[in-house]
């Protein structure tokens, strides 16, 4: 393990192609894993930022169209803030339980990690169930997406967030299966870390939704 | 040799302390991304966000402030603070994570989001105003 080899500018480039031919396999392995892990998080973060732009566009649409009721129901006629408060609680609790899963993961406790992931998934499901109940109720009383521009924008924005949570739960279940099969190997830890960012990011978007759509809607 | 490793991996590239890498030099991988998780940090973030969520709901549901405009401004301020709290305590954002690129991309996104939101509302508000049939039709040539 010499410092000169490590410092050579083309060392990492040669690594990827010529691992078998190398005389220093133990060293190359480590370097490879390091490079892969470090770029994943930045790349995933930039993906989240692009997702943020999608939500920005949907929030802008809601801001522009949110007042066009077409002589239909307004937010104050439709929204039940107690239900939204319950929903928000579920998502907030799922964020903290995912945090506990990350702490267990760093201690390499597989069973504990799985338990916290499971609880996170249940809170996520509770959030989705409440949201679907709300949507079903709105559609039942005739406040469908095609009723007015306000309702179209509302269902698109809140529905897109709900879709993100749905895919987050599918991803969570997939990772729980992966962890149960292979344990907390570096690849699985990296995946759990990416889902952690995704999950917390969804919570950040929900802050915008409950403030801008629900609370401000009731003030209109 | 160990010191050279630290200077290369620890200080220059990732901005982590040299001590952390000195202790377990081969475990760089764990120190990236959300690797700075701690129970206290998560609990602090959770308690703060519960408070920052409860107050806006209380303000609106209880009708605490008479003026709707004032209430709107206050709850938007609470949302902004809560987003920062989530970024710091849950997403572990800081100036040095990923060598500053995290914060750079976040800054870029915030600017674009601000332009999208403010620009859309500004343009559409003026469009609506000017499209209204407020003209006196008898004065047209």
XYZ file of N, CA, C and O in Angstrom, chain B residues 14-118:
420
model
N -13.626 15.689 0.856
C -14.990 15.622 1.389
C -15.266 16.592 2.521
O -16.390 16.693 2.963
N -14.254 17.257 2.977
C -14.483 18.215 4.037
C -14.794 17.586 5.379
O -15.254 18.247 6.279
N -14.575 16.278 5.530
C -14.777 15.666 6.841
C -13.546 15.889 7.693
O -12.461 16.144 7.186
N -13.730 15.754 8.982
C -12.592 15.889 9.868
C -11.601 14.758 9.668
O -11.981 13.637 9.354
N -10.352 15.058 9.850
C -9.334 14.037 9.670
C -9.429 12.977 10.752
O -9.075 11.833 10.536
N -9.956 13.342 11.901
C -10.021 12.392 13.012
C -10.936 11.218 12.681
O -10.624 10.074 12.924
N -12.074 11.528 12.103
C -13.029 10.473 11.797
C -12.414 9.429 10.877
O -12.608 8.236 11.052
N -11.621 9.904 9.923
C -11.033 8.957 8.985
C -9.835 8.253 9.570
O -9.527 7.135 9.194
N -9.175 8.941 10.494
C -8.044 8.295 11.131
C -8.490 7.085 11.936
O -7.811 6.073 11.976
N -9.687 7.185 12.550
C -10.179 6.120 13.411
C -10.554 4.873 12.607
O -10.193 3.771 12.964
N -11.260 5.072 11.494
C -11.601 3.911 10.664
C -11.402 4.289 9.207
O -12.316 4.636 8.480
N -10.148 4.213 8.820
C -9.747 4.755 7.533
C -10.418 4.121 6.333
O -10.544 4.742 5.292
N -10.893 2.870 6.461
C -11.425 2.193 5.275
C -12.932 2.337 5.143
O -13.516 1.842 4.200
N -13.555 3.002 6.077
C -15.022 3.029 6.057
C -15.559 4.369 5.557
O -16.500 4.900 6.084
N -14.967 4.901 4.501
C -15.415 6.207 3.986
C -16.877 6.158 3.598
O -17.599 7.098 3.764
N -17.256 5.050 3.039
C -18.547 4.950 2.372
C -19.704 5.366 3.267
O -20.666 5.965 2.815
N -19.588 5.045 4.553
C -20.689 5.335 5.464
C -20.815 6.819 5.782
O -21.816 7.255 6.289
N -19.758 7.557 5.474
C -19.744 8.934 5.941
C -20.379 9.904 4.965
O -20.340 11.099 5.160
N -20.932 9.394 3.888
C -21.527 10.285 2.904
C -23.019 10.395 3.116
O -23.613 9.673 3.884
N -23.607 11.298 2.353
C -25.068 11.416 2.330
C -25.635 11.627 3.717
O -25.243 12.538 4.426
N -26.573 10.760 4.094
C -27.263 10.913 5.369
C -26.507 10.214 6.488
O -27.089 9.689 7.418
N -25.203 10.203 6.392
C -24.422 9.411 7.321
C -24.249 10.036 8.696
O -23.701 9.417 9.586
N -24.726 11.255 8.855
C -24.510 11.908 10.138
C -25.735 11.793 11.039
O -26.016 12.671 11.833
N -26.482 10.706 10.869
C -27.714 10.526 11.628
C -27.394 10.311 13.099
O -26.458 9.617 13.450
N -28.202 10.951 13.948
C -28.087 10.677 15.370
C -29.483 10.759 15.966
O -30.350 11.481 15.456
N -29.681 10.008 17.049
C -31.004 9.976 17.675
C -31.422 11.380 18.112
O -32.542 11.821 17.858
N -30.466 12.079 18.755
C -30.779 13.424 19.246
C -31.177 14.368 18.121
O -32.129 15.133 18.262
N -30.451 14.280 16.998
C -30.755 15.147 15.861
C -32.147 14.904 15.321
O -32.911 15.847 15.081
N -32.484 13.614 15.158
C -33.824 13.289 14.643
C -34.912 13.741 15.615
O -35.945 14.279 15.199
N -34.685 13.525 16.916
C -35.712 13.901 17.889
C -35.897 15.423 17.919
O -37.014 15.928 17.986
N -34.759 16.143 17.843
C -34.834 17.603 17.832
C -35.653 18.076 16.628
O -36.558 18.907 16.751
N -35.339 17.502 15.458
C -36.071 17.862 14.252
C -37.544 17.520 14.357
O -38.408 18.299 13.952
N -37.827 16.349 14.941
C -39.219 15.900 15.053
C -40.021 16.827 15.971
O -41.116 17.279 15.617
N -39.453 17.133 17.138
C -40.180 17.986 18.090
C -40.408 19.376 17.492
O -41.506 19.934 17.569
N -39.362 19.920 16.843
C -39.511 21.232 16.207
C -40.601 21.209 15.148
O -41.444 22.106 15.073
N -40.624 20.142 14.324
C -41.597 20.139 13.229
C -43.011 19.889 13.747
O -43.974 20.373 13.151
N -43.153 19.156 14.879
C -44.489 19.008 15.477
C -45.010 20.371 15.918
O -46.150 20.751 15.629
N -44.134 21.143 16.580
C -44.545 22.478 17.040
C -44.877 23.366 15.840
O -45.902 24.049 15.809
N -44.001 23.315 14.818
C -44.172 24.198 13.662
C -45.365 23.783 12.800
O -45.838 24.561 11.977
N -45.844 22.537 12.960
C -47.060 22.120 12.260
C -48.292 22.478 13.076
O -49.301 22.945 12.531
N -48.205 22.252 14.388
C -49.378 22.444 15.246
C -49.823 23.905 15.268
O -51.025 24.198 15.213
N -48.875 24.837 15.312
C -49.241 26.249 15.434
C -50.046 26.746 14.221
O -51.112 27.340 14.409
N -49.599 26.503 12.966
C -50.418 26.962 11.830
C -51.817 26.343 11.816
O -52.802 27.046 11.546
N -51.929 25.038 12.125
C -53.256 24.407 12.156
C -54.130 25.059 13.224
O -55.311 25.339 13.003
N -53.522 25.344 14.383
C -54.260 25.985 15.475
C -54.727 27.379 15.053
O -55.867 27.782 15.300
N -53.811 28.128 14.381
C -54.154 29.491 13.960
C -55.353 29.496 13.025
O -56.248 30.324 13.142
N -55.371 28.522 12.080
C -56.445 28.512 11.079
C -57.720 27.904 11.651
O -58.811 28.454 11.511
N -57.595 26.762 12.332
C -58.782 26.065 12.826
C -59.455 26.851 13.954
O -60.684 26.867 14.066
N -58.663 27.523 14.776
C -59.246 28.292 15.878
C -59.615 29.709 15.498
O -60.225 30.411 16.291
N -59.213 30.121 14.282
C -59.497 31.496 13.884
C -58.885 32.497 14.846
O -59.505 33.471 15.255
N -57.626 32.250 15.228
C -57.001 33.059 16.275
C -56.818 34.503 15.836
O -57.117 35.442 16.577
N -56.312 34.669 14.586
C -56.084 36.029 14.087
C -57.268 36.416 13.202
O -57.665 35.665 12.310
N -57.811 37.590 13.454
C -59.003 38.042 12.724
C -58.736 38.157 11.222
O -59.480 37.631 10.401
N -57.643 38.854 10.898
C -57.351 39.186 9.507
C -56.782 37.975 8.761
O -55.769 37.391 9.162
N -57.442 37.587 7.661
C -57.006 36.415 6.888
C -55.633 36.633 6.262
O -54.811 35.724 6.210
N -55.396 37.853 5.802
C -54.109 38.169 5.158
C -52.948 37.955 6.130
O -51.945 37.314 5.787
N -53.118 38.459 7.351
C -52.060 38.300 8.355
C -51.838 36.820 8.657
O -50.694 36.356 8.717
N -52.935 36.078 8.842
C -52.816 34.648 9.114
C -52.046 33.953 8.003
O -51.162 33.127 8.265
N -52.366 34.300 6.748
C -51.694 33.671 5.607
C -50.197 33.905 5.656
O -49.404 32.978 5.470
N -49.810 35.152 5.945
C -48.382 35.471 5.987
C -47.701 34.699 7.122
O -46.613 34.131 6.948
N -48.385 34.631 8.275
C -47.783 33.939 9.427
C -47.605 32.449 9.123
O -46.532 31.881 9.366
N -48.641 31.796 8.551
C -48.497 30.351 8.325
C -47.476 30.064 7.226
O -46.784 29.041 7.259
N -47.323 30.990 6.255
C -46.283 30.784 5.243
C -44.893 30.889 5.869
O -43.981 30.146 5.503
N -44.753 31.811 6.829
C -43.474 31.938 7.524
C -43.169 30.645 8.297
O -42.038 30.144 8.273
N -44.211 30.078 8.958
C -44.002 28.822 9.682
C -43.589 27.706 8.733
O -42.705 26.902 9.047
N -44.219 27.651 7.546
C -43.868 26.614 6.567
C -42.420 26.746 6.137
O -41.684 25.755 6.061
N -41.983 27.996 5.886
C -40.606 28.215 5.445
C -39.620 27.741 6.514
O -38.638 27.046 6.213
N -39.915 28.083 7.779
C -39.018 27.656 8.860
C -39.010 26.133 8.962
O -37.960 25.496 9.115
N -40.196 25.513 8.830
C -40.264 24.054 8.966
C -39.504 23.353 7.844
O -38.868 22.320 8.066
N -39.541 23.928 6.640
C -38.795 23.322 5.529
C -37.295 23.348 5.848
O -36.590 22.360 5.642
N -36.831 24.463 6.396
C -35.413 24.555 6.766
C -35.084 23.516 7.841
O -34.058 22.826 7.782
N -35.987 23.370 8.839
C -35.760 22.393 9.914
C -35.641 20.982 9.327
O -34.726 20.220 9.668
N -36.546 20.628 8.402
C -36.482 19.297 7.789
C -35.193 19.110 7.006
O -34.583 18.046 7.037
N -34.796 20.165 6.279
C -33.565 20.083 5.484
C -32.355 19.806 6.386
O -31.492 19.003 6.062
N -32.311 20.497 7.523
C -31.132 20.393 8.379
C -31.136 19.085 9.170
O -30.149 18.356 9.195
N -32.283 18.767 9.818
C -32.275 17.648 10.755
C -32.605 16.305 10.098
O -32.171 15.263 10.584
N -33.408 16.297 9.021
C -33.770 15.024 8.396
C -32.928 14.750 7.142
O -32.498 13.628 6.918
N -32.726 15.770 6.330
C -31.945 15.563 5.097
C -30.455 15.855 5.303
O -29.657 15.704 4.388
N -30.087 16.278 6.511
C -28.682 16.495 6.878
C -27.966 17.419 5.907
O -26.832 17.171 5.497
N -28.653 18.508 5.527
C -27.997 19.468 4.632
C -27.034 20.333 5.425
O -27.353 20.784 6.519
N -25.866 20.556 4.872
C -24.980 21.590 5.400
C -24.076 22.061 4.281
O -24.120 21.530 3.166
N -23.271 23.064 4.570
C -22.495 23.691 3.502
C -21.422 22.767 2.937
O -20.996 22.935 1.805
N -20.986 21.762 3.711
C -19.845 20.966 3.249
C -20.234 19.598 2.705
O -19.393 18.898 2.167
N -21.530 19.190 2.806
C -21.873 17.850 2.324
C -21.671 17.770 0.814
O -22.005 18.701 0.070
N -21.093 16.648 0.374
C -20.748 16.417 -1.037
C -19.880 17.554 -1.590
O -20.044 17.975 -2.741
N -19.006 18.067 -0.760
C -18.094 19.098 -1.217
C -18.779 20.376 -1.655
O -18.268 21.099 -2.515
N -19.970 20.660 -1.101
C -20.666 21.899 -1.429
C -21.630 21.781 -2.602
O -22.430 22.675 -2.836
N -21.549 20.698 -3.357
C -22.404 20.558 -4.548
C -23.871 20.385 -4.178
O -24.764 20.812 -4.917
N -24.131 19.744 -3.036
C -25.503 19.635 -2.538
C -26.148 21.002 -2.412
O -27.232 21.250 -2.921
N -25.440 21.884 -1.709
C -25.985 23.202 -1.429
C -26.091 24.015 -2.703
O -27.049 24.772 -2.900
N -25.120 23.819 -3.612
C -25.150 24.556 -4.881
C -26.384 24.172 -5.696
O -27.112 25.039 -6.197
N -26.660 22.857 -5.796
C -27.826 22.433 -6.575
C -29.115 22.867 -5.893
O -30.100 23.210 -6.552
N -29.104 22.868 -4.546
C -30.292 23.328 -3.818
C -30.542 24.815 -4.094
O -31.678 25.231 -4.369
N -29.465 25.606 -4.052
C -29.603 27.044 -4.306
C -30.165 27.288 -5.700
O -31.089 28.087 -5.888
N -29.617 26.569 -6.674
C -30.096 26.698 -8.051
C -31.590 26.374 -8.131
O -32.380 27.112 -8.731
N -31.984 25.252 -7.470
C -33.395 24.844 -7.514
C -34.293 25.876 -6.851
O -35.364 26.194 -7.373
N -33.841 26.406 -5.715
C -34.668 27.397 -5.014
C -34.891 28.622 -5.899
O -35.998 29.173 -5.969
N -33.830 29.041 -6.611
C -33.970 30.202 -7.502
C -34.986 29.898 -8.602
O -35.891 30.692 -8.890
N -34.861 28.714 -9.221
C -35.784 28.350 -10.306
C -37.219 28.254 -9.778
O -38.170 28.711 -10.418
N -37.381 27.651 -8.583
C -38.714 27.521 -7.994
C -39.316 28.898 -7.723
O -40.485 29.160 -8.015
N -38.486 29.805 -7.200
C -38.980 31.157 -6.914
C -39.425 31.848 -8.194
O -40.489 32.489 -8.247
N -38.618 31.698 -9.273
C -38.983 32.322 -10.552
C -40.285 31.704 -11.078
O -41.191 32.410 -11.528
N -40.390 30.360 -10.983
C -41.587 29.680 -11.481
C -42.834 30.165 -10.754
O -43.832 30.536 -11.386
N -42.772 30.165 -9.428
C -43.959 30.520 -8.642
C -44.305 32.008 -8.779
O -45.415 32.363 -9.179
N -43.318 32.863 -8.485
C -43.588 34.302 -8.524
C -43.930 34.734 -9.942
O -44.883 35.494 -10.161
